[in-house]
CSV table of N, CA and C in Angstrom, one decimal:
chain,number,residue,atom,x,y,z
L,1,UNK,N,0.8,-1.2,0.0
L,1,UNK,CA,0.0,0.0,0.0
L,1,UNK,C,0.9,1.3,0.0
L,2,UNK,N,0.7,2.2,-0.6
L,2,UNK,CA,1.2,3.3,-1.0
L,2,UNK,C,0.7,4.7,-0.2
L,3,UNK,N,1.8,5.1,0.6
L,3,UNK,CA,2.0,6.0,1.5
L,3,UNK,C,1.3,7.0,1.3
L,4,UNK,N,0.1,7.7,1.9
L,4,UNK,CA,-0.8,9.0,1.4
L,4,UNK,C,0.0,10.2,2.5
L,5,UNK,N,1.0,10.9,1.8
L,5,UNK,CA,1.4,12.2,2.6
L,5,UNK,C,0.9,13.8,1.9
L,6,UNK,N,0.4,13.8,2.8
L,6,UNK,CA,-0.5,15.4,2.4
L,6,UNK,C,-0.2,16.6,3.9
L,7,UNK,N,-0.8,17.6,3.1
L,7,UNK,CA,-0.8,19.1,4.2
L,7,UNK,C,-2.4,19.2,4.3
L,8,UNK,N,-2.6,19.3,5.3
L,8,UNK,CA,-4.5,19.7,5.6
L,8,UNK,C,-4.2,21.3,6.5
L,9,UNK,N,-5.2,22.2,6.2
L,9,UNK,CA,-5.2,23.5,6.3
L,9,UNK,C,-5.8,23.1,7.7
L,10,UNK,N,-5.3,24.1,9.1
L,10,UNK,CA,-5.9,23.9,10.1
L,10,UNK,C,-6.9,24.7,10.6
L,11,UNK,N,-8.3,25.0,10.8
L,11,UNK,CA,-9.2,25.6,10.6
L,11,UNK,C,-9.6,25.4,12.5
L,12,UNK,N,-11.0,26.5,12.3
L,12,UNK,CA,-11.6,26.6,13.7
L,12,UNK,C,-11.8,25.1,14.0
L,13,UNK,N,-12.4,24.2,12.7
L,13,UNK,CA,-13.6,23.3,13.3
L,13,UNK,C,-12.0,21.8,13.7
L,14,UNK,N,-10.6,22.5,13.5
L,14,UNK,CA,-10.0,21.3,14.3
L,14,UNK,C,-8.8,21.6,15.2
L,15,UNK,N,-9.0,22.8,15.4
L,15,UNK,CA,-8.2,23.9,16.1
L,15,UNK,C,-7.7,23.3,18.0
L,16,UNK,N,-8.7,22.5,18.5
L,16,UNK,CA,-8.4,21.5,19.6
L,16,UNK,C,-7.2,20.5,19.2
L,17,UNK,N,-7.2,19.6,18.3
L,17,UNK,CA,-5.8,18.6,17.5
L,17,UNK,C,-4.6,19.8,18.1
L,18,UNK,N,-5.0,20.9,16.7
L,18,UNK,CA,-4.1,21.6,17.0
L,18,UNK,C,-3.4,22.5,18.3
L,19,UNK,N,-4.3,22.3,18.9
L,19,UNK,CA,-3.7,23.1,20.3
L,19,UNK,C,-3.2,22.1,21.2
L,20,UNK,N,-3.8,20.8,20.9
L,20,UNK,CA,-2.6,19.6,21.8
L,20,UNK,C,-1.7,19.7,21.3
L,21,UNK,N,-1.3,19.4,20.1
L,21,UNK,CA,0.0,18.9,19.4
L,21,UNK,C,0.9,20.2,19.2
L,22,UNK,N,0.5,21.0,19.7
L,22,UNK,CA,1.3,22.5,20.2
L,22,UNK,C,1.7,22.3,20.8
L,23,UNK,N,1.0,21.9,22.2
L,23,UNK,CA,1.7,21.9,23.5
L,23,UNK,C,2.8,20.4,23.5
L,24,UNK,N,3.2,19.8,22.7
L,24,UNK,CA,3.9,18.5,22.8
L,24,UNK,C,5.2,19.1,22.0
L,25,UNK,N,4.7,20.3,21.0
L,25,UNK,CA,6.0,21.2,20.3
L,25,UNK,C,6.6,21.6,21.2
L,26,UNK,N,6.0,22.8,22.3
L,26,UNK,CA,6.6,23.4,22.9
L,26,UNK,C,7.1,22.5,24.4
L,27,UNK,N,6.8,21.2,24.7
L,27,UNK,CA,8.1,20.0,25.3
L,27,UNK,C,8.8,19.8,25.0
L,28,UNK,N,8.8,19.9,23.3
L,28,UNK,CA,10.1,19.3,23.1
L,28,UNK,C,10.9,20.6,23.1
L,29,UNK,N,10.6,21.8,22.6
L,29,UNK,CA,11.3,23.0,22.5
L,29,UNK,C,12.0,23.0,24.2
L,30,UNK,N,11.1,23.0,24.7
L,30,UNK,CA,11.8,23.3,26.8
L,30,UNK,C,12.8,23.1,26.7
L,31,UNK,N,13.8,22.3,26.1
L,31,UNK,CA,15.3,21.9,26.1
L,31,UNK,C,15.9,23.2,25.6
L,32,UNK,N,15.5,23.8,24.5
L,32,UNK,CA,16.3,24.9,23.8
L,32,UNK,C,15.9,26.2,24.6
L,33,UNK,N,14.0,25.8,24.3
L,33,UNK,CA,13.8,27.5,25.2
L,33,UNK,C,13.9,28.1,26.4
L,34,UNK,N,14.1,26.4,27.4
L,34,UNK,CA,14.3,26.4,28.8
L,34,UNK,C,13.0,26.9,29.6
L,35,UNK,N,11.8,26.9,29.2
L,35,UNK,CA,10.3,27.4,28.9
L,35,UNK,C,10.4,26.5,30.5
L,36,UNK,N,9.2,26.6,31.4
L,36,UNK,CA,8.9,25.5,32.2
L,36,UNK,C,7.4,25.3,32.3
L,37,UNK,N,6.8,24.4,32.5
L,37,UNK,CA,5.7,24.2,32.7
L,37,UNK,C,4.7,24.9,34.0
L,38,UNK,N,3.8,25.3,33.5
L,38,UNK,CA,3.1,26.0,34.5
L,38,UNK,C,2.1,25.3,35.3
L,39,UNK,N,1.2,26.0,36.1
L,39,UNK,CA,0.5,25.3,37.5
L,39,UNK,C,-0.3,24.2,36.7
L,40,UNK,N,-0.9,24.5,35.7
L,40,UNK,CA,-1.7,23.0,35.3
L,40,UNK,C,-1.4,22.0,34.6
L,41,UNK,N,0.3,22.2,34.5
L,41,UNK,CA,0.7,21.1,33.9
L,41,UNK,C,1.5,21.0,32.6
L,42,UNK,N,1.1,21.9,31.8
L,42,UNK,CA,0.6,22.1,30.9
L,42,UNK,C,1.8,23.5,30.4
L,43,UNK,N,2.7,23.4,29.4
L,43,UNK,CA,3.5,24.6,29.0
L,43,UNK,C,2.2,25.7,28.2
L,44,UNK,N,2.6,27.3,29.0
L,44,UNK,CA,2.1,28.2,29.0
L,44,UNK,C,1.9,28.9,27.3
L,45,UNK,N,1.0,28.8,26.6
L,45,UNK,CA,1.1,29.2,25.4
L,45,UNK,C,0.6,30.5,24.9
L,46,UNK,N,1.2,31.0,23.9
L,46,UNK,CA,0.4,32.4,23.7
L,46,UNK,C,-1.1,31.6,22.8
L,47,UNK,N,-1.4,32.5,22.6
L,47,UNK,CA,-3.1,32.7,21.9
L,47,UNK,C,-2.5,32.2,20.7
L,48,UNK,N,-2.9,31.2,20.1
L,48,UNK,CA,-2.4,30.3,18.9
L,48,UNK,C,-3.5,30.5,17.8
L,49,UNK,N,-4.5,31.3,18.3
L,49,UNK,CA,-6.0,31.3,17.6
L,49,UNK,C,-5.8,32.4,16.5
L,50,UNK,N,-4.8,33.1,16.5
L,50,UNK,CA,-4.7,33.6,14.9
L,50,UNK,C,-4.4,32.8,13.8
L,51,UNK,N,-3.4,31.8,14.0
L,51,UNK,CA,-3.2,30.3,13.3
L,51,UNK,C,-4.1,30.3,12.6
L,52,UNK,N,-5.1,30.3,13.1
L,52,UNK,CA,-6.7,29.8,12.2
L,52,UNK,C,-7.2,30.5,11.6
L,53,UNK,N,-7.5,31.5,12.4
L,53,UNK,CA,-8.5,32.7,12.3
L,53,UNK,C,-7.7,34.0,11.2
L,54,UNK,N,-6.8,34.2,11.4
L,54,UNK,CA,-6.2,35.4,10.4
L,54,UNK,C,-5.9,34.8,8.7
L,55,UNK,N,-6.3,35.3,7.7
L,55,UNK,CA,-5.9,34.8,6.7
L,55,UNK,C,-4.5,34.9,6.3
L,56,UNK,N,-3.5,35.8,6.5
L,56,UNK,CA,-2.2,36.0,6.2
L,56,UNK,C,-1.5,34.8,7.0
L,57,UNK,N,-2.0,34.1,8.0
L,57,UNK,CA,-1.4,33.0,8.5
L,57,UNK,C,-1.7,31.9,8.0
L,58,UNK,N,-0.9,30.5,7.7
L,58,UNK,CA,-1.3,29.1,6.8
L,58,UNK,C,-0.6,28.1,7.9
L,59,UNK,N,-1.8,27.7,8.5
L,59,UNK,CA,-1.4,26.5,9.3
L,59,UNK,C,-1.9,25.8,8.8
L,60,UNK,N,-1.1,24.3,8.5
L,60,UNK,CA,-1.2,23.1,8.1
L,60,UNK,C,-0.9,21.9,9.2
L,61,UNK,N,-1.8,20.9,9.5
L,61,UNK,CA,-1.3,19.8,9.5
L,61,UNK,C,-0.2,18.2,8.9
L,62,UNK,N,0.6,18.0,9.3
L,62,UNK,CA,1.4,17.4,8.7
L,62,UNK,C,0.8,15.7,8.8
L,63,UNK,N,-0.1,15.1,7.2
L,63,UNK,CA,-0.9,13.7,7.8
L,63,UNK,C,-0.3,12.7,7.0
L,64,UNK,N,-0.2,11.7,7.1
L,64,UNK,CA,0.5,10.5,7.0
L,64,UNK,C,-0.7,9.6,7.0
L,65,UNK,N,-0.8,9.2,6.1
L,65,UNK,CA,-2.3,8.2,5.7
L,65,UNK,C,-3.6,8.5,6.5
L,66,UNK,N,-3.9,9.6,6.5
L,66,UNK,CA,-4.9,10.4,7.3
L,66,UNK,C,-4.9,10.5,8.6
L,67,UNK,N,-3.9,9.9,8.8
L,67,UNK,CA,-3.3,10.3,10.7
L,67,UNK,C,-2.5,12.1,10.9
L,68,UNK,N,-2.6,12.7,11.5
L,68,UNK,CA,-2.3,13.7,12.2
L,68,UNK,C,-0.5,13.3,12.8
L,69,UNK,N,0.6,13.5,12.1
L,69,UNK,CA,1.9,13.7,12.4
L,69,UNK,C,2.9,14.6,12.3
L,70,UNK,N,2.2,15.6,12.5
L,70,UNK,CA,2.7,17.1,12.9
L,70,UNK,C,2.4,18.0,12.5
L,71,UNK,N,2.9,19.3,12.7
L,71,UNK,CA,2.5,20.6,11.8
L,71,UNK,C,3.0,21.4,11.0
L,72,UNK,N,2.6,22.2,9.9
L,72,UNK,CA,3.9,23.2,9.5
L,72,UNK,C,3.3,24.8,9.5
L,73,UNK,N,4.1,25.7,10.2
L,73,UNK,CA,3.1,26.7,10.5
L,73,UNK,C,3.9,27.7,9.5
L,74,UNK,N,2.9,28.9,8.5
L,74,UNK,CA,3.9,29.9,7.7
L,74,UNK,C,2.9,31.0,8.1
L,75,UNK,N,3.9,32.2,8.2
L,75,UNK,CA,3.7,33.0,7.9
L,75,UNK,C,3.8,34.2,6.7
L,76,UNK,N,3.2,35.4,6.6
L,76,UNK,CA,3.3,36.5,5.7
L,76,UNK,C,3.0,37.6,6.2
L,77,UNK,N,3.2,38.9,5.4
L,77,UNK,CA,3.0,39.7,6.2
L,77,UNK,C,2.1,40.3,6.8
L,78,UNK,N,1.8,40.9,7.7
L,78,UNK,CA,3.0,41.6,8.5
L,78,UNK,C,3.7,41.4,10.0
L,79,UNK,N,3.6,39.6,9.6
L,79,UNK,CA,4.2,38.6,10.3
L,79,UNK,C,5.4,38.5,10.0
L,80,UNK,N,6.3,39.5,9.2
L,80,UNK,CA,7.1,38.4,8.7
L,80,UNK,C,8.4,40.2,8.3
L,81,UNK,N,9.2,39.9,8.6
L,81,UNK,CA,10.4,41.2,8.2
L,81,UNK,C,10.4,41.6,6.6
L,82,UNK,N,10.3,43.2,6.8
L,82,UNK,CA,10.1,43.8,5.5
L,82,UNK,C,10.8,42.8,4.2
L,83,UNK,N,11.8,42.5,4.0
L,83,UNK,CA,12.1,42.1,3.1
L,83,UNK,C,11.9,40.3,2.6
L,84,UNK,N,10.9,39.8,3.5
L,84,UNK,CA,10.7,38.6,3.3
L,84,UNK,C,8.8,38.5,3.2
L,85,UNK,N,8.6,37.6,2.5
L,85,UNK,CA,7.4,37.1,1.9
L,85,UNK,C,6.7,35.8,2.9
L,86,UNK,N,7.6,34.6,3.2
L,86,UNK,CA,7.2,34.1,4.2
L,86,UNK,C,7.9,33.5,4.9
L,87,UNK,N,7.4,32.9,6.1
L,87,UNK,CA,8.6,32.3,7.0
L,87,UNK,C,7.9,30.7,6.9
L,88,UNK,N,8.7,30.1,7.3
L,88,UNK,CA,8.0,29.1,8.5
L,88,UNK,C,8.2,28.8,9.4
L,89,UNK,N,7.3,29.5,10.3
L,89,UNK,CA,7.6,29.6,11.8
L,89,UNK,C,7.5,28.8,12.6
L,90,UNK,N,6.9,27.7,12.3
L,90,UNK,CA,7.0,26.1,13.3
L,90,UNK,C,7.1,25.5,12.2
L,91,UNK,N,7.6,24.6,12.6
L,91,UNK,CA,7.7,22.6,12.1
L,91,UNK,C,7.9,21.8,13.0
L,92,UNK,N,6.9,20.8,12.9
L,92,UNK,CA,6.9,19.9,13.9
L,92,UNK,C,6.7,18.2,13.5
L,93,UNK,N,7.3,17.4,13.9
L,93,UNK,CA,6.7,16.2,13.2
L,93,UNK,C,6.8,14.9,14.3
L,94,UNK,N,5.7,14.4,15.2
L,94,UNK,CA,6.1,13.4,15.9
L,94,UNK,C,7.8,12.8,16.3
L,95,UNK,N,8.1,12.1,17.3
L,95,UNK,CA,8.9,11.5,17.1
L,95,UNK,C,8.8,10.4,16.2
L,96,UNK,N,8.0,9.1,16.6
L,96,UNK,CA,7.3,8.3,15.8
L,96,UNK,C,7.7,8.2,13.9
L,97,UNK,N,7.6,9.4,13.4
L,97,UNK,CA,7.8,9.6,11.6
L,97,UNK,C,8.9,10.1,11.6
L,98,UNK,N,10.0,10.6,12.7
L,98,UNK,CA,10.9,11.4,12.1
L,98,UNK,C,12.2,10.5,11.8
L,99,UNK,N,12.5,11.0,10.6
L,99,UNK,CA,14.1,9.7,9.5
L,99,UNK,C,12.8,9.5,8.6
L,100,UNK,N,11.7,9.9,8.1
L,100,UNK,CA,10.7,9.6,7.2
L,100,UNK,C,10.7,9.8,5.8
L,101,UNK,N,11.6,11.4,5.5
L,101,UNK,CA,11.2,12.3,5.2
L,101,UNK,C,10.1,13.3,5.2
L,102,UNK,N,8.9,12.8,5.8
L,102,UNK,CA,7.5,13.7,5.7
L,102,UNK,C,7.4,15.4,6.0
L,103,UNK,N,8.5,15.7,7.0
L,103,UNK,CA,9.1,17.2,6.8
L,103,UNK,C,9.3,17.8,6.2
L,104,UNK,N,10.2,16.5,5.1
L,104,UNK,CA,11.1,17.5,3.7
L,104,UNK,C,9.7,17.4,2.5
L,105,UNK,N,8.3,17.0,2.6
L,105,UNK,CA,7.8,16.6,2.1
L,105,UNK,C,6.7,17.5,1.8
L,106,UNK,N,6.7,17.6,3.4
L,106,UNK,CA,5.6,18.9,3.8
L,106,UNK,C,6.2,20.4,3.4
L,107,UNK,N,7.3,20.7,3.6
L,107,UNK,CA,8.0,22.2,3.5
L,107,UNK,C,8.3,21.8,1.7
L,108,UNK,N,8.4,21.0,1.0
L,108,UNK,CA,8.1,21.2,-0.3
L,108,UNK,C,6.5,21.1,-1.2
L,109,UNK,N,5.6,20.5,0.1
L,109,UNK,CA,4.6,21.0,-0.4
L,109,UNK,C,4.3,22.9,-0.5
L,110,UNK,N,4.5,23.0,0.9
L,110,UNK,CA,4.1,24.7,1.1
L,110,UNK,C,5.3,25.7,0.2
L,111,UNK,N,6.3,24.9,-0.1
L,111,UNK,CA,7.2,25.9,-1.2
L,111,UNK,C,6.5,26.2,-2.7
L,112,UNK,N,5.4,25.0,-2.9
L,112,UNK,CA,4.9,24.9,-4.1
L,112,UNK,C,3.9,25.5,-4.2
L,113,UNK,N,3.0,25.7,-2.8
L,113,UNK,CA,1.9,26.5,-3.1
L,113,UNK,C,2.3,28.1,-3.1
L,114,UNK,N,3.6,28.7,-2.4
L,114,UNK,CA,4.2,29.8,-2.0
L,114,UNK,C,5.1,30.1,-2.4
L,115,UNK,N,5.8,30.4,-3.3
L,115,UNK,CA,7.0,30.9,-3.7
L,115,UNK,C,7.4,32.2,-3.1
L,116,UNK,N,8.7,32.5,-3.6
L,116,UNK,CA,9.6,34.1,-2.4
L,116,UNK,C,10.2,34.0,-1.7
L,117,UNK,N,10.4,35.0,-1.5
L,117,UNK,CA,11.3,35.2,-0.5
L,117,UNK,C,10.7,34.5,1.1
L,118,UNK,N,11.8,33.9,2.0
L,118,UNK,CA,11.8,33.3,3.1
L,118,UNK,C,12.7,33.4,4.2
L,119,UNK,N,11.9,33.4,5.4
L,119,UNK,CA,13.3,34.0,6.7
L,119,UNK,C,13.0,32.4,7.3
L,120,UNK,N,13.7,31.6,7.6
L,120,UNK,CA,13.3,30.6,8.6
L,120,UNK,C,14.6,30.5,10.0
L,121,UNK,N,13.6,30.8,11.5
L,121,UNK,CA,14.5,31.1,12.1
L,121,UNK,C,14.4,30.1,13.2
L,122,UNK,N,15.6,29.3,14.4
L,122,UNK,CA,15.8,28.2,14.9
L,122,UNK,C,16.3,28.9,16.1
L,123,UNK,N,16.6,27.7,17.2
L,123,UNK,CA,17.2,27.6,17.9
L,123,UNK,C,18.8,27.4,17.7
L,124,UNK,N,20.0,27.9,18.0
L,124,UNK,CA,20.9,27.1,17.3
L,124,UNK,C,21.6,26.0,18.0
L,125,UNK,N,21.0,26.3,19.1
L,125,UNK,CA,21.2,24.5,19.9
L,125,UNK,C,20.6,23.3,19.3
L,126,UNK,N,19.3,23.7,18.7
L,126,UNK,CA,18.6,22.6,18.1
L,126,UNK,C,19.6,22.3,16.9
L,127,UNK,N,20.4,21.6,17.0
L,127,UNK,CA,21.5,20.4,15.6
L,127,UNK,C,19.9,19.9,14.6
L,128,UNK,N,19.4,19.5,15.1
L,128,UNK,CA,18.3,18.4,14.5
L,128,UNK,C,17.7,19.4,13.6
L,129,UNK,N,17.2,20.6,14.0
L,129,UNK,CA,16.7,22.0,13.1
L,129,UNK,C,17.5,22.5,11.7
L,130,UNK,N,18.8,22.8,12.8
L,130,UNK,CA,19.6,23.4,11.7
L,130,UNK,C,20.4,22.3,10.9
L,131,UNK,N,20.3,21.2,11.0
L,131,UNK,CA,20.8,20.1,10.2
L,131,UNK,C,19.7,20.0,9.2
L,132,UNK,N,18.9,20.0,9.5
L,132,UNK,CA,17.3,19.6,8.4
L,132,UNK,C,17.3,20.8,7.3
L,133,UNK,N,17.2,22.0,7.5
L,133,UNK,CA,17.2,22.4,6.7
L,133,UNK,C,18.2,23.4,6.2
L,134,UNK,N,19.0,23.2,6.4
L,134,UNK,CA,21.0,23.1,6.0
L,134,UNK,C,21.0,21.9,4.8
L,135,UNK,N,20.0,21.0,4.6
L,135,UNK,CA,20.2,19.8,4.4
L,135,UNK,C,19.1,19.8,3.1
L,136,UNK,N,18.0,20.5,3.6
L,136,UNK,CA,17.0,20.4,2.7
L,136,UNK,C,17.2,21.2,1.4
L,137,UNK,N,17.8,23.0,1.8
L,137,UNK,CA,18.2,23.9,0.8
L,137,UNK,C,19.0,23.4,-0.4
L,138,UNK,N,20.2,23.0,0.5
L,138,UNK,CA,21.3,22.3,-0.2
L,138,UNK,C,21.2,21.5,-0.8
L,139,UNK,N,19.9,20.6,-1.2
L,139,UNK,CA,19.7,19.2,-1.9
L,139,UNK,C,18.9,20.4,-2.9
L,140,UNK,N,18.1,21.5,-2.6
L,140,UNK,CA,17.6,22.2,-3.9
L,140,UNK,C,18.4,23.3,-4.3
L,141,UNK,N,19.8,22.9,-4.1
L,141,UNK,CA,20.5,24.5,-4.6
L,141,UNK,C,20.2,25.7,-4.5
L,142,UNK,N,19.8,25.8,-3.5
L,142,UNK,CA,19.1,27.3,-3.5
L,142,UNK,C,20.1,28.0,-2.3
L,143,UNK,N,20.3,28.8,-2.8
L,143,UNK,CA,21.6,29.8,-2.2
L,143,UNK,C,20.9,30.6,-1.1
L,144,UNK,N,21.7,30.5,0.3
L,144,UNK,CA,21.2,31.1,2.1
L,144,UNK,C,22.1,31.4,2.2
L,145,UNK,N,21.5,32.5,2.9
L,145,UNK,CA,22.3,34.0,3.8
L,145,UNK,C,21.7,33.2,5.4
L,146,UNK,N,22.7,33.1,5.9
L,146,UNK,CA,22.8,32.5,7.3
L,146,UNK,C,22.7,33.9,8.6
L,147,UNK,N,22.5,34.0,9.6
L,147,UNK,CA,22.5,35.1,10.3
L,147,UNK,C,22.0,34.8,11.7
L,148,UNK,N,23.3,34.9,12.2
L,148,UNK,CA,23.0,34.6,13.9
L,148,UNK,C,22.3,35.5,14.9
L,149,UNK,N,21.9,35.2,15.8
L,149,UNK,CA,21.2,36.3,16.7
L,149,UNK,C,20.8,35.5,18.0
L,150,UNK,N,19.9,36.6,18.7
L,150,UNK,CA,19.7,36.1,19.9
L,150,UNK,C,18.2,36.4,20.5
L,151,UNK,N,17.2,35.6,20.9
L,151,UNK,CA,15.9,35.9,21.5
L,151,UNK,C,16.0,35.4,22.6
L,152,UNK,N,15.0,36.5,23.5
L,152,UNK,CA,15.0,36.4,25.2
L,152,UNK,C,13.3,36.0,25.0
L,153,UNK,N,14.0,35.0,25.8
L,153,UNK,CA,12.5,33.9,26.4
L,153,UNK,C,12.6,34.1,27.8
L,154,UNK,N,11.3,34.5,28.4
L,154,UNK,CA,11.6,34.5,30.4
L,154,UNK,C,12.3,34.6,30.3
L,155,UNK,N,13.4,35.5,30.4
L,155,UNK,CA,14.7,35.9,31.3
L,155,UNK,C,15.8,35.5,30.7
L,156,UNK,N,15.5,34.6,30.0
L,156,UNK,CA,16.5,33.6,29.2
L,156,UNK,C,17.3,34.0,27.7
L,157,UNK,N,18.4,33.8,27.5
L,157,UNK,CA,18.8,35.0,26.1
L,157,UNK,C,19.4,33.8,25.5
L,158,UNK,N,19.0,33.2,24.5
L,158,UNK,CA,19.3,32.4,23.5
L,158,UNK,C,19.4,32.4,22.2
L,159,UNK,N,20.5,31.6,21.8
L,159,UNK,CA,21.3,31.8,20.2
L,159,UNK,C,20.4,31.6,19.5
L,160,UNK,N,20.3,32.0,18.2
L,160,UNK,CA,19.1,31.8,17.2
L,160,UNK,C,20.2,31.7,15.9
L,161,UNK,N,19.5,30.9,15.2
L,161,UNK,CA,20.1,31.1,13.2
L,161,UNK,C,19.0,31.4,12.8
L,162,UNK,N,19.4,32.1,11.9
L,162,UNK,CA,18.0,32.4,10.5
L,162,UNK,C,18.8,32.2,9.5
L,163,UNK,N,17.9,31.5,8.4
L,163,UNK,CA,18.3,31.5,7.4
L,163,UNK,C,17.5,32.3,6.4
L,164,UNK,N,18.1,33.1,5.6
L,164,UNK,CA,16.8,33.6,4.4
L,164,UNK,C,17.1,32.8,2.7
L,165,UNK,N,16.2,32.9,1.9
L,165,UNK,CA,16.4,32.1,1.0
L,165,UNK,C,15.1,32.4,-0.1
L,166,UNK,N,15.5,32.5,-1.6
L,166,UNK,CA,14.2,32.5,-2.2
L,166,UNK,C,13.5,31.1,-2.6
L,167,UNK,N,12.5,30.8,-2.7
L,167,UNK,CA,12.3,29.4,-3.6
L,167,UNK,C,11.3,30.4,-4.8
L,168,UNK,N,11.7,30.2,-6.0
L,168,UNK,CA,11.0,30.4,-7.3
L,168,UNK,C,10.5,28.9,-7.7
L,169,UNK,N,9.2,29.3,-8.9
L,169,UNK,CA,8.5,28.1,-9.5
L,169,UNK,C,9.5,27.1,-10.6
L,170,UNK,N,10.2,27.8,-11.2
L,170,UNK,CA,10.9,27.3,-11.3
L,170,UNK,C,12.4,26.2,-10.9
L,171,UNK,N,12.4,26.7,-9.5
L,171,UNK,CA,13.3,26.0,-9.2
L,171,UNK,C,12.5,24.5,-8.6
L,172,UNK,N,11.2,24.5,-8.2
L,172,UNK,CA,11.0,23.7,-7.7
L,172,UNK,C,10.5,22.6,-8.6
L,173,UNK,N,10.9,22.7,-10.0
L,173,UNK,CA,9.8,21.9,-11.2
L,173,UNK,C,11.2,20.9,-11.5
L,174,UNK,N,12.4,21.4,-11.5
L,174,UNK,CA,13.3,20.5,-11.6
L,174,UNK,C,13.4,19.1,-11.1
């Protein structure tokens, strides 16, 4: 049987999926962002309900034979630094699927519906982040401007990479 990997748009009417499998992102993130979990258990999230609700934002589900194994979140403006068109601001994919490729599967679906200019920005402790898509660009030749920095989380000041990068329709037809 033959592997069904698709992107599903995440909308109000499944916005609960999405709000668990956020909070399992932001566990795994705790290592990088040093985030801690608050009184109910539960890591403290901002309002994630623009995700859905704003049209300049494209949240997708990441599904694997109509199962639910992770997300890809993009944005545009005026989400997104003057000189960039969109980011992707989360990626997330179970442990369970990951060595799959369904990451590099999903971020070449949303390159195809999106072309432009792109900022994608990481942890730089996360190896696993910056190895993926160090790895992904470079398998489509597309030429990155690398740029280090730093974001304060709680109190916390940590390294960041961004990468920026165009994808054209053309590049992706090869």
């Amino acid at each position: 049987m033959e592997e069904k990997r698709e992107i599903q748009q995440i909308t109000d009417n499944n916005k609960e999926q999405f709000v668990n499998l956020f909070n399992y992102y932001l566990y795994e993130l705790s290592v990088y962002s040093q985030e801690d979990i608050g009184p109910e258990g539960t890591f403290d999230m901002e309002d994630i309900s623009p995700y859905y609700r704003d049209v300049r934002l494209y949240p997708y589900f990441i599904k694997l034979n109509e199962k639910i194994v992770g997300f890809i979140l993009v944005t545009s403006p005026p989400y997104v630094a003057e000189d960039v068109d969109y980011s992707v601001q989360e990626l997330f994919v179970l442990p369970k699927y990951r060595g799959t490729n369904i990451a590099k599967d999903a971020v070449m679906q949303i390159f195809k519906i999106f072309s432009g200019r792109y900022d994608v920005g990481m942890f730089k402790s996360n190896v696993r982040a910056v190895k993926f898509w160090t790895k992904m660009l470079s398998s489509l030749d597309i030429p990155v401007v690398v740029e280090e920095g730093f974001i304060e989380i709680k109190g916390n000041v940590i390294q960041t990479i961004g990468m920026k990068f165009t994808v054209s329709d053309m590049k992706l037809r090869l």
